Coordinates of C-alpha atoms and ligand atoms in Angstrom, one line a residue:
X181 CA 0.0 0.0 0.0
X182 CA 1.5 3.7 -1.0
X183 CA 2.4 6.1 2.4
X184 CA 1.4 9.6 1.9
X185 CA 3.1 12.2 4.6
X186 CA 1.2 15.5 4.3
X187 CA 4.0 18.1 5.8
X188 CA 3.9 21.2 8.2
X189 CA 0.6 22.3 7.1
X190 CA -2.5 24.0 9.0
X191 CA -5.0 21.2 9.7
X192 CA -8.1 22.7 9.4
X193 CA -11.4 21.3 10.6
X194 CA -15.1 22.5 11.2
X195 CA -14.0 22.8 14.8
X196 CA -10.7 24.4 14.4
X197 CA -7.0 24.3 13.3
X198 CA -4.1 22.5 14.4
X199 CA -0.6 22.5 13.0
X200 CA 0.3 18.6 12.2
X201 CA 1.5 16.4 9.8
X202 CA -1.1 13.8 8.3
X203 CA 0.1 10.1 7.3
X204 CA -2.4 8.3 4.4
X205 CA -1.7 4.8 4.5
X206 CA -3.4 3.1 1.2
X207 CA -7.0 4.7 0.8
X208 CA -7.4 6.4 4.9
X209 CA -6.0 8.8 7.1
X210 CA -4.0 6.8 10.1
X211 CA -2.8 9.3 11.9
X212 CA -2.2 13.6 12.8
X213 CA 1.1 13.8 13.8
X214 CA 1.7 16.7 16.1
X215 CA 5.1 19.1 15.7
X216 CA 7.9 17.0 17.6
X217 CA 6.6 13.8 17.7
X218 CA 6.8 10.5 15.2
X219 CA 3.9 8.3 15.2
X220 CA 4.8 4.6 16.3
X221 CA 8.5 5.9 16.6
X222 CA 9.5 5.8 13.1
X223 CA 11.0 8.8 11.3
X224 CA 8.2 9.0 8.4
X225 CA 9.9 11.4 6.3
X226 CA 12.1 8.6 5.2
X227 CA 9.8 5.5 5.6
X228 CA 6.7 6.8 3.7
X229 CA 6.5 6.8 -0.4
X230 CA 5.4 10.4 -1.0
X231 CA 5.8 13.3 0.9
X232 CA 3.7 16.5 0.2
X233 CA 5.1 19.4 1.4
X234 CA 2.1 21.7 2.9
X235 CA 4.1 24.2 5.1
X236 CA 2.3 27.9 5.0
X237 CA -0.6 26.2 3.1
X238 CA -4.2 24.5 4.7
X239 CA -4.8 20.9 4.8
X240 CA -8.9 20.5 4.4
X241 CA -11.4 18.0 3.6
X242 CA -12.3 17.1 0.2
X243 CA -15.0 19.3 -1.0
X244 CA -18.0 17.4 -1.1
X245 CA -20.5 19.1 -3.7
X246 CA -23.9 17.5 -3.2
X247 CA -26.2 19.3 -6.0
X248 CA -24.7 18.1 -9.7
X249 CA -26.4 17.3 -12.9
X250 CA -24.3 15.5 -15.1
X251 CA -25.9 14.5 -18.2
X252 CA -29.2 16.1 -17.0
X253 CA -31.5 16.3 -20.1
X254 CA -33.1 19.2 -19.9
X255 CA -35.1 22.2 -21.8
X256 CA -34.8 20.2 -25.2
X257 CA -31.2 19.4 -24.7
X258 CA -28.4 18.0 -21.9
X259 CA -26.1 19.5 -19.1
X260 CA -23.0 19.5 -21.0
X261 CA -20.7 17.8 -18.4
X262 CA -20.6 14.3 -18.4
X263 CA -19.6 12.3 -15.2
X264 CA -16.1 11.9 -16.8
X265 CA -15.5 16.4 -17.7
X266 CA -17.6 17.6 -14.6
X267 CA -16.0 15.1 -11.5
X268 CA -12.7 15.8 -13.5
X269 CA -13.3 19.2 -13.1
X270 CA -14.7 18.9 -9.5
X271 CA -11.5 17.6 -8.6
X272 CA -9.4 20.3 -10.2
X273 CA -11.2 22.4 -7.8
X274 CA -11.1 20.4 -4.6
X275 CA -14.1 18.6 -4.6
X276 CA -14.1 15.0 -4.0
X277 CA -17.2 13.9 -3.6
X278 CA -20.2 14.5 -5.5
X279 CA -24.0 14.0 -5.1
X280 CA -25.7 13.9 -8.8
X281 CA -29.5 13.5 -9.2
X282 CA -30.6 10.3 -10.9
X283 CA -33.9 11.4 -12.6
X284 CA -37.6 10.2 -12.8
X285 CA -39.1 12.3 -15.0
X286 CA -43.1 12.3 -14.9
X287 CA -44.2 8.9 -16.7
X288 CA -40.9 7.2 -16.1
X289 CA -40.2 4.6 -13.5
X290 CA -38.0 4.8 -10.5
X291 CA -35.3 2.0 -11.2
X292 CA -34.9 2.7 -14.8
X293 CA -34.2 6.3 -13.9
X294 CA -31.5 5.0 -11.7
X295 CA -30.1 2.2 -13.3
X296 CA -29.5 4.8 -16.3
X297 CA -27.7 6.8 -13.7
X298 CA -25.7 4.4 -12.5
X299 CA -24.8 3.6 -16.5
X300 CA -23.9 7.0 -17.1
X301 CA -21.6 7.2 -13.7
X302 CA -20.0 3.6 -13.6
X303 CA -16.3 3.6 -14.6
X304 CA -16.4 7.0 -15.8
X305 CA -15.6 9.4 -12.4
X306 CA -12.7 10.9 -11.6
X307 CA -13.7 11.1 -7.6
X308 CA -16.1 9.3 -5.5
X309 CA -19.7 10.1 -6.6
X310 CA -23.1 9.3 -4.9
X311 CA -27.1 9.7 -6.1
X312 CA -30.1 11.4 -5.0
X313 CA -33.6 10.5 -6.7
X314 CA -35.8 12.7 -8.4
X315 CA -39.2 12.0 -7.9
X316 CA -40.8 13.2 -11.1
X317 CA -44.1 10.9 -10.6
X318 CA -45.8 9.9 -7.4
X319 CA -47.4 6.5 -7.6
X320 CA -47.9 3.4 -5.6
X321 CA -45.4 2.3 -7.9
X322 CA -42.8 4.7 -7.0
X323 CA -43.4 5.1 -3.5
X324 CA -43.0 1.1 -3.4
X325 CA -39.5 1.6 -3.9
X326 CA -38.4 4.4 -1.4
X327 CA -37.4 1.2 0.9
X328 CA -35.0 -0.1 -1.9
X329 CA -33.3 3.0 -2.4
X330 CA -32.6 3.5 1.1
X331 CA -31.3 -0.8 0.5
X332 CA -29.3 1.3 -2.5
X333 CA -27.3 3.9 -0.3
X334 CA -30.3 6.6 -2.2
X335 CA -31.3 8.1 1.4
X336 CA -32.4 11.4 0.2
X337 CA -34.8 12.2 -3.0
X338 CA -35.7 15.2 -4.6
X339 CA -39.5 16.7 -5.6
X340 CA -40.2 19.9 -7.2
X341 CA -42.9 21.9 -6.5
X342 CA -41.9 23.9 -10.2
X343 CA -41.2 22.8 -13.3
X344 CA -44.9 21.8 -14.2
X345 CA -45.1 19.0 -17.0
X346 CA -41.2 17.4 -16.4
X347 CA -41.0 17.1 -12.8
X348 CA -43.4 19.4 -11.0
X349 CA -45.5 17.4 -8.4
X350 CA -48.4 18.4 -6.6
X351 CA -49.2 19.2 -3.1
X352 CA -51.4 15.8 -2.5
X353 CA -48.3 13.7 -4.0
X354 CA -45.8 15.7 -2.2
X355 CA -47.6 14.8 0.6
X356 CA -47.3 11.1 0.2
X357 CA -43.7 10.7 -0.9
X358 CA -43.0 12.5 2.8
X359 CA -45.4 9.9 4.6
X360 CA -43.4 7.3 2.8
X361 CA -40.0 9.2 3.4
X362 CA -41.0 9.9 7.8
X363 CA -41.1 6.3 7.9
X364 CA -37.9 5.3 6.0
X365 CA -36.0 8.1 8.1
X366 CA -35.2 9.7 3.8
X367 CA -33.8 13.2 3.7
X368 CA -36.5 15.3 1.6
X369 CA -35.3 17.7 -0.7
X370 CA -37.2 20.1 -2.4
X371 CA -37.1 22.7 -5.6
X372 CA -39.5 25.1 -3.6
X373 CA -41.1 27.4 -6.1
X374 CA -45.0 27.6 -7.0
X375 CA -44.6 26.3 -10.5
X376 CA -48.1 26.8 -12.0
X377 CA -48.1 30.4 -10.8
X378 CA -44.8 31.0 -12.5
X379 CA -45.7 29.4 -15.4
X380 CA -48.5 32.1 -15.8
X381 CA -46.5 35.1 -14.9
X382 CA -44.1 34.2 -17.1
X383 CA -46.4 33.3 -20.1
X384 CA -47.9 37.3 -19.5
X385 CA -44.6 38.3 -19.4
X386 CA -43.8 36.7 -23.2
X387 CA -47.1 38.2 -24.7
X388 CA -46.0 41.8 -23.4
X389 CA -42.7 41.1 -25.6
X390 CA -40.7 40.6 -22.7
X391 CA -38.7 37.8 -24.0
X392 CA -34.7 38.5 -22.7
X393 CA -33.1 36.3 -19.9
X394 CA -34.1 39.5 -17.7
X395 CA -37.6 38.5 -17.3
X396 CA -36.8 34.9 -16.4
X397 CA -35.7 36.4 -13.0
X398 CA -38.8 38.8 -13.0
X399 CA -41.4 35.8 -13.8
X400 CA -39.8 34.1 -11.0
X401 CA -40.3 36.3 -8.1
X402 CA -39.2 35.7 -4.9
X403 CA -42.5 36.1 -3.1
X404 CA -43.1 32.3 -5.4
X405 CA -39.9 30.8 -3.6
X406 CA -41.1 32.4 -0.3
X407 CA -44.7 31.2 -0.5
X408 CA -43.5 27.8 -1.7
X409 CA -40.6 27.3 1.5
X410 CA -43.4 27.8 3.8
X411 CA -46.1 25.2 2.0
X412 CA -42.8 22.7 1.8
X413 CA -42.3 23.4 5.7
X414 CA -46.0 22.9 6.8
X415 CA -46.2 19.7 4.3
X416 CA -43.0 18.8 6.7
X417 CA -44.8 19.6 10.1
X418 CA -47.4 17.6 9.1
X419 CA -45.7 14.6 8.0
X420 CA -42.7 14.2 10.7
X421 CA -40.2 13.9 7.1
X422 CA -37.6 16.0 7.8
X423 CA -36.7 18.6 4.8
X424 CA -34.0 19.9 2.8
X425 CA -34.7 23.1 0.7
X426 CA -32.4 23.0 -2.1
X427 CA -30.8 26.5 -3.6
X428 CA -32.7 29.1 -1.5
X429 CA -31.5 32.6 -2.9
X430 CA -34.6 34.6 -1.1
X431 CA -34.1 36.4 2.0
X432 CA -38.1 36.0 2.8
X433 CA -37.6 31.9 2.3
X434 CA -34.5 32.1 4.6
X435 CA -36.7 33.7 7.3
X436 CA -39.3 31.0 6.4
X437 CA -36.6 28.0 7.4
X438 CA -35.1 29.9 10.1
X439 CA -38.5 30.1 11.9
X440 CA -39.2 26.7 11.3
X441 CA -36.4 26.0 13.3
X442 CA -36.4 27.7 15.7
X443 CA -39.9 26.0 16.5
X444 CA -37.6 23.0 16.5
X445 CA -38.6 21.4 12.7
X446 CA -35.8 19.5 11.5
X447 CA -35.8 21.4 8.4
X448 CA -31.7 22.6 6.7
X449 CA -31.4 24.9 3.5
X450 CA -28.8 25.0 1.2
X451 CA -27.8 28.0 -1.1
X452 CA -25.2 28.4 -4.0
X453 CA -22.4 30.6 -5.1
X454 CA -24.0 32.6 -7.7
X455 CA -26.7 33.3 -4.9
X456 CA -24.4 35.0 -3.0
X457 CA -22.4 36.8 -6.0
X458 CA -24.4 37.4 -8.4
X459 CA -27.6 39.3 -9.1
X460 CA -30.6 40.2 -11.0
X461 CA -29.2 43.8 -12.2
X462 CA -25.8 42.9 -12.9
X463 CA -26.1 39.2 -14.3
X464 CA -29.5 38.9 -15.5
X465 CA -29.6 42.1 -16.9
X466 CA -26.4 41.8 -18.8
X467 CA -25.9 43.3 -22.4
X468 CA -22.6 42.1 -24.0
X469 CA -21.5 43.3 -28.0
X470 CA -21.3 39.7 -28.8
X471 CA -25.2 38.7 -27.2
X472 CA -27.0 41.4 -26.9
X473 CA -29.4 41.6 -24.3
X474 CA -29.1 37.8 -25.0
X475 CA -25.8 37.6 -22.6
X476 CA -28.3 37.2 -19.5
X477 CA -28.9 34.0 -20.5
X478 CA -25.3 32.5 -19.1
X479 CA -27.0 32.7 -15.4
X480 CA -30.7 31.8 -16.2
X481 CA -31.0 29.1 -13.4
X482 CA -33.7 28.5 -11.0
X483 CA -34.1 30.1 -8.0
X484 CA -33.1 33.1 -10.3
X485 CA -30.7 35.3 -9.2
X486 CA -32.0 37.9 -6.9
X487 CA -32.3 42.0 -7.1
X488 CA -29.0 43.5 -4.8
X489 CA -30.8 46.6 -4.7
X490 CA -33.2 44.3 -2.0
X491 CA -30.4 42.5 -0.3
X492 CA -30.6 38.7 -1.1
X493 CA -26.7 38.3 -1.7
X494 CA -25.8 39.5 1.5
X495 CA -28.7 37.8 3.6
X496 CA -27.0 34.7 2.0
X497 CA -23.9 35.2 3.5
X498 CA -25.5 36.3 6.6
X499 CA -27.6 33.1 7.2
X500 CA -24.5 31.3 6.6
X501 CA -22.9 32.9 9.3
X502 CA -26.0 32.0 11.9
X503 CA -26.6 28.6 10.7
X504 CA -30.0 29.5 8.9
X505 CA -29.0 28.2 5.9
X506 CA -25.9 25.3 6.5
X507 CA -24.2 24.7 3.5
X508 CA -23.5 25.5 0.2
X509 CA -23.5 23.3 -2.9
X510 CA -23.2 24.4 -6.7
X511 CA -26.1 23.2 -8.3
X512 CA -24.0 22.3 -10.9
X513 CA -26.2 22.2 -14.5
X514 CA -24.0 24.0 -17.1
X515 CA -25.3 24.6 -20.5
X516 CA -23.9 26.0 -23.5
X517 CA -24.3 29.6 -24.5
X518 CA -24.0 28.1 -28.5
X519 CA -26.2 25.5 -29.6
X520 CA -28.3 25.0 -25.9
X521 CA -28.9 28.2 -23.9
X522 CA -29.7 30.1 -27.9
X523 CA -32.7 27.3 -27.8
X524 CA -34.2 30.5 -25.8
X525 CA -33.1 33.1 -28.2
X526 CA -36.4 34.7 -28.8
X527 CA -38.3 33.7 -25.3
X528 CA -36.4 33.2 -21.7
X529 CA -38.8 30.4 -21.1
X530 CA -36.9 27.8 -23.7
X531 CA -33.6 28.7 -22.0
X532 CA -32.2 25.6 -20.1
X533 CA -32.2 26.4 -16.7
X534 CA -28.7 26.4 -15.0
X535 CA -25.3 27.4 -14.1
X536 CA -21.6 25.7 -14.2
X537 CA -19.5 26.0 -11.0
X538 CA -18.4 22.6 -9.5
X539 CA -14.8 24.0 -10.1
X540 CA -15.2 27.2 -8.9
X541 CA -17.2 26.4 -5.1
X542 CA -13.8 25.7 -2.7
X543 CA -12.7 29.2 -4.4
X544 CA -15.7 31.2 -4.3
X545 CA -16.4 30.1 -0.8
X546 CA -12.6 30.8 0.1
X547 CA -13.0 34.1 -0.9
X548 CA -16.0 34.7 1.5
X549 CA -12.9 34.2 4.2
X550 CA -11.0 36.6 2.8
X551 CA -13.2 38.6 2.4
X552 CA -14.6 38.3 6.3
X553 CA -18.0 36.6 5.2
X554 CA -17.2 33.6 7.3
X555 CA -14.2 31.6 9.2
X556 CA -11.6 29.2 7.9
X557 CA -13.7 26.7 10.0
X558 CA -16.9 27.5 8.7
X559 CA -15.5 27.3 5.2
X560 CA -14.3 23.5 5.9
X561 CA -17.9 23.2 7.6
X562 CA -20.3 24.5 5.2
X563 CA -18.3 22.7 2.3
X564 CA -17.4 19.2 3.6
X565 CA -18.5 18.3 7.1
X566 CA -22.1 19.4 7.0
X567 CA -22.7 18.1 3.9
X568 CA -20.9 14.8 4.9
X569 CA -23.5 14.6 7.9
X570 CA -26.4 15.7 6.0
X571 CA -26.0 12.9 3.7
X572 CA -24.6 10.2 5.7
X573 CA -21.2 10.3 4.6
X574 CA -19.4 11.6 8.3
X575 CA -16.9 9.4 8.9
X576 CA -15.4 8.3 5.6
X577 CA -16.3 11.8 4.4
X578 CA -16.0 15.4 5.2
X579 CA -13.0 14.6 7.9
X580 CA -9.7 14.9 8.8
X581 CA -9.7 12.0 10.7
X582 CA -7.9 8.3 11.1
X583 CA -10.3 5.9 9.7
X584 CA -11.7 8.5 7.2
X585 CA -11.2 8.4 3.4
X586 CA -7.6 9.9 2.9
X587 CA -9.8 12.8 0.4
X588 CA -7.9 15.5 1.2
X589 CA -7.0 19.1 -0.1
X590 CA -3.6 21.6 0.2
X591 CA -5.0 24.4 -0.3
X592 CA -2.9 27.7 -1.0
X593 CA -3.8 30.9 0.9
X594 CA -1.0 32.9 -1.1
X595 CA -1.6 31.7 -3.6
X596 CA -3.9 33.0 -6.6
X597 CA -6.5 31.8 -9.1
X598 CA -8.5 33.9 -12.1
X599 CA -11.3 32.3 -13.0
X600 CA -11.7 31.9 -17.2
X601 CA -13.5 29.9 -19.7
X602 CA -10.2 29.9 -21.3
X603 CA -8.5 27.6 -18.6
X604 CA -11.3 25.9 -16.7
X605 CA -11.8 22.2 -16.9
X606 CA -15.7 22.1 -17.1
X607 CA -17.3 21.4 -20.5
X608 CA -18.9 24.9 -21.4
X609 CA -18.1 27.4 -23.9
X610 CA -18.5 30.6 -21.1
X611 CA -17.7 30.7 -17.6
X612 CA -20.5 32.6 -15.3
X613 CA -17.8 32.9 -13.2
X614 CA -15.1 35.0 -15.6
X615 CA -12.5 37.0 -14.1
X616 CA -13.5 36.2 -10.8
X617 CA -9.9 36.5 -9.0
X618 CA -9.6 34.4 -6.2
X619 CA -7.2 35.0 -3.3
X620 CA -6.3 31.4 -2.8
X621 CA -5.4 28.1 -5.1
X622 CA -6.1 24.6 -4.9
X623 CA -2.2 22.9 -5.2
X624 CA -2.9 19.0 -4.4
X625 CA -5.5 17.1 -4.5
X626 CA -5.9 13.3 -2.7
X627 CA -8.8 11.1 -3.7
X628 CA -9.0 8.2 -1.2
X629 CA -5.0 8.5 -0.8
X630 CA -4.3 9.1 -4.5
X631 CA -2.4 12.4 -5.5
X632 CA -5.2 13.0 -8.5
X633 CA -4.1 17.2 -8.6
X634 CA -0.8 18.2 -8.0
X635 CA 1.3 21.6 -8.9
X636 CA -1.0 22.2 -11.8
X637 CA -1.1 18.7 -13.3
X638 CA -3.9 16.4 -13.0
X639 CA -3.1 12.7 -12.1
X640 CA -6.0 11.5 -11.6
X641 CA -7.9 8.5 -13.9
X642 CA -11.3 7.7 -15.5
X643 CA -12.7 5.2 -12.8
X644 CA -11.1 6.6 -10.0
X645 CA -14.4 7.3 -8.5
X646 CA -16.5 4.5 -6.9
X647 CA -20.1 4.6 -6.0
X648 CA -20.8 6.1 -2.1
X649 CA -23.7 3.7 -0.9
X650 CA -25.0 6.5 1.9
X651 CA -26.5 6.0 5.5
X652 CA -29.4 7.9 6.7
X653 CA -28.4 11.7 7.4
X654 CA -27.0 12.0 10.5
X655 CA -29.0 15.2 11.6
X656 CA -32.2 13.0 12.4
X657 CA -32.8 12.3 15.9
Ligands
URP440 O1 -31.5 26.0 -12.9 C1 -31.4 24.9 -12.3 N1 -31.4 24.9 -11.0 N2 -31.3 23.8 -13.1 C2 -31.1 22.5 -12.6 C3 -32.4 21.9 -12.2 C4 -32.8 22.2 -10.8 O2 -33.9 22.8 -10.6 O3 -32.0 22.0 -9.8
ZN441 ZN1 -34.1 22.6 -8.5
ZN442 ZN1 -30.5 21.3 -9.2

């Protein structure tokens, strides 16, 4: 089995920061070796196979991004990553984990949905990768299997009150996927906007001749995410299933989880870098020589981004800090501008929905420590650790920690990194992240106790990455 000695570096946990060495024998973490001490007695430095040299740099958990859509058909075409370009990227970034969506659409059936994810993943991931289920149909049929995915390491499944005619469910089948999902102790997560009143804003918006990417983020108003957070929350109350709000980028459906939980509902949001970065004015609104009015269309996603002038981005960060929200995850669905967001030329509502990021999240997030947004600590948390116990992944996951997967990141804080579509590693044509300067660099890379990123090369291998079979998330009582 190959030794790995990481060297003089900060160890930096959810809980604080130690200086020690780390030794990786074969896949795990055996030991933190303190300043002055050997472990067992032995001088490592000679003994061990590879040494990486960490002194004046951070030693973190993997990244664990869990909210990808590889391969996600969508809007008349497909996310443009595969498993192969996006976990490759990922782990160009520090992420070593990732938690895709393996897709029911309405009409389909449960197992074929995942046994086409698990075609599309198998042999092709560059780090470990893990499925949630979308629920795009609520049936006997469908809520018969809930038990097997939980069998299948699937603890968590997604519904979404939006999107009506491809996924959107209804309030009486929402409602009995989370009876199903109390029982089985699942995770549920939700896409918590009201759909069918979208869907009619939006249509009134397209006969007025208000067609540009703009009025994507104007048909999708934020009192539709508040109004839908609380229904999600109550449908939760009543049923005992404990809920995960997925990409929250209102202010007013923060306040709606934050209440909840403070009247002690065991309800968790997560929001996304563009949520806290980006905006409806600056993004949305965007008018380049080469697109036109057209150039909004790089951050149509959904939530949309929100209006700065009303404060979203820095409630974000905010909630962040007090543990409203609890982590952050990409939401990774990149599209095209050429060929796949241009389906939506003429009207905003035939642009595929998303944004490309699951290089960029360590960074951006890194950034919000620079900046003052948030700790070191609370970086490592809200990137790794919570999402490693939300899922039920602590232990192996999201941990510097013997016994734990040796995933591990060196991270740079002098160093430097400029985001551009001209060098990233993700399979898109525009980056809704250019010339975003970072004040910090990802330098190595381990995936289970293999150097896959080191000193700008990538090492890593096609089928790297095995399937995470998950446990229950470890926030339920
Ligand atoms: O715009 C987004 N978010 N696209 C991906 C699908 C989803 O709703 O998460
Ligand atoms: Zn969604
Ligand atoms: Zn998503």
């Amino acid at each position: 089995m190959t030794t790995t000695l990481i060297t003089g570096g900060t160890v930096v946990s959810s809980t604080g920061r130690t200086t020690a060495d780390v030794l990786v024998d074969g896949e795990k973490v055996v030991a933190l070796i303190a300043p002055g001490t050997t472990a067992l007695g032995t001088d490592l430095t000679t003994a061990v196979d590879t040494v990486v040299d960490a002194t004046g740099k951070y030693v973190i958990p993997g990244g664990i991004d869990a909210h990808t859509h590889f391969e996600l058909p969508f809007g008349g075409t497909e996310a443009s990553d595969s498993f192969e370009s996006g976990t490759r990227a990922a782990a160009w970034g520090g992420t070593t984990s990732v938690i895709d969506f393996a897709v029911q659409t309405t009409g389909t059936k449960v197992p074929d949905g995942l046994a086409t994810w698990h075609e599309k993943a198998a042999g092709n991931c560059a780090i470990d990768y893990g499925f949630h289920q979308i629920l795009g149909g609520v049936d006997e049929e469908s809520l018969a299997y809930m038990p097997k995915l939980v069998d299948e390491g699937i603890t968590s499944y997604k519904m979404f009150m939006a999107y009506p005619g491809v996924f959107y469910s209804d309030d009486g089948q929402i409602l009995r996927a989370m009876q199903k999902a109390a029982e089985l102790g699942m995770l549920t997560m939700m896409h918590a906007e009201n759909g069918p009143a979208i869907d009619v804003l939006a249509a009134q918006l397209a006969e007025a001749g208000k067609t540009t990417p703009y009025y994507h983020g104007i048909a999708r108003a934020w009192q539709m995410e508040e109004e839908a957070t609380h229904r999600a929350i109550m449908l939760s109350n009543l049923t005992g299933a404990p809920l995960y709000v997925v990409h929250v980028s209102a202010k007013q459906a923060v306040a709606q989880l934050a209440a909840a939980r403070d009247d002690g509902m065991n309800v968790f949001g997560e929001t996304c870098p563009q949520y806290l970065y980006l905006s409806l004015e600056e993004q949305l609104g965007a008018s380049s020589d080469e697109w036109g009015a057209f150039e909004g269309a790089k951050w149509v996603c959904s939530t949309p981004l929100r209006s700065r002038a009303e404060g979203h981005q820095d409630h974000m960060w905010q909630a962040l800090r007090t543990n409203d929200l609890q982590m952050v995850s990409t939401d990774h669905c990149p599209f095209c501008m050429k060929g796949q967001k241009e389906l939506g030329k003429d009207d905003f509502r035939k642009i595929p929905n998303g944004i490309g990021s699951v290089e960029h999240r360590m960074d951006l997030l890194y950034q919000g420590v620079v900046t003052g947004e948030i700790t070191l600590e609370r970086w490592v948390e809200i990137t790794s650790t919570t999402p490693a116990r939300m899922f039920g992944l602590y232990g192996r996951k999201g941990v510097i920690a013997p016994g734990a997967d040796a995933d591990i990141v060196v991270y740079d804080p002098k160093g430097h990194t400029t985001i551009s579509a001209a060098t990233h590693h993700m399979n898109m044509d525009h980056s809704a992240w250019e010339g975003f300067e970072i004040d910090g660099h990802v330098d190595t890379v381990l995936s289970r106790g293999k150097v896959i990123v080191d000193g700008g090369e990538y090492l890593g291998a096609k089928g790297d990455g095995k399937y995470l079979k998950r446990d229950l998330t470890q926030y339920l009582v």
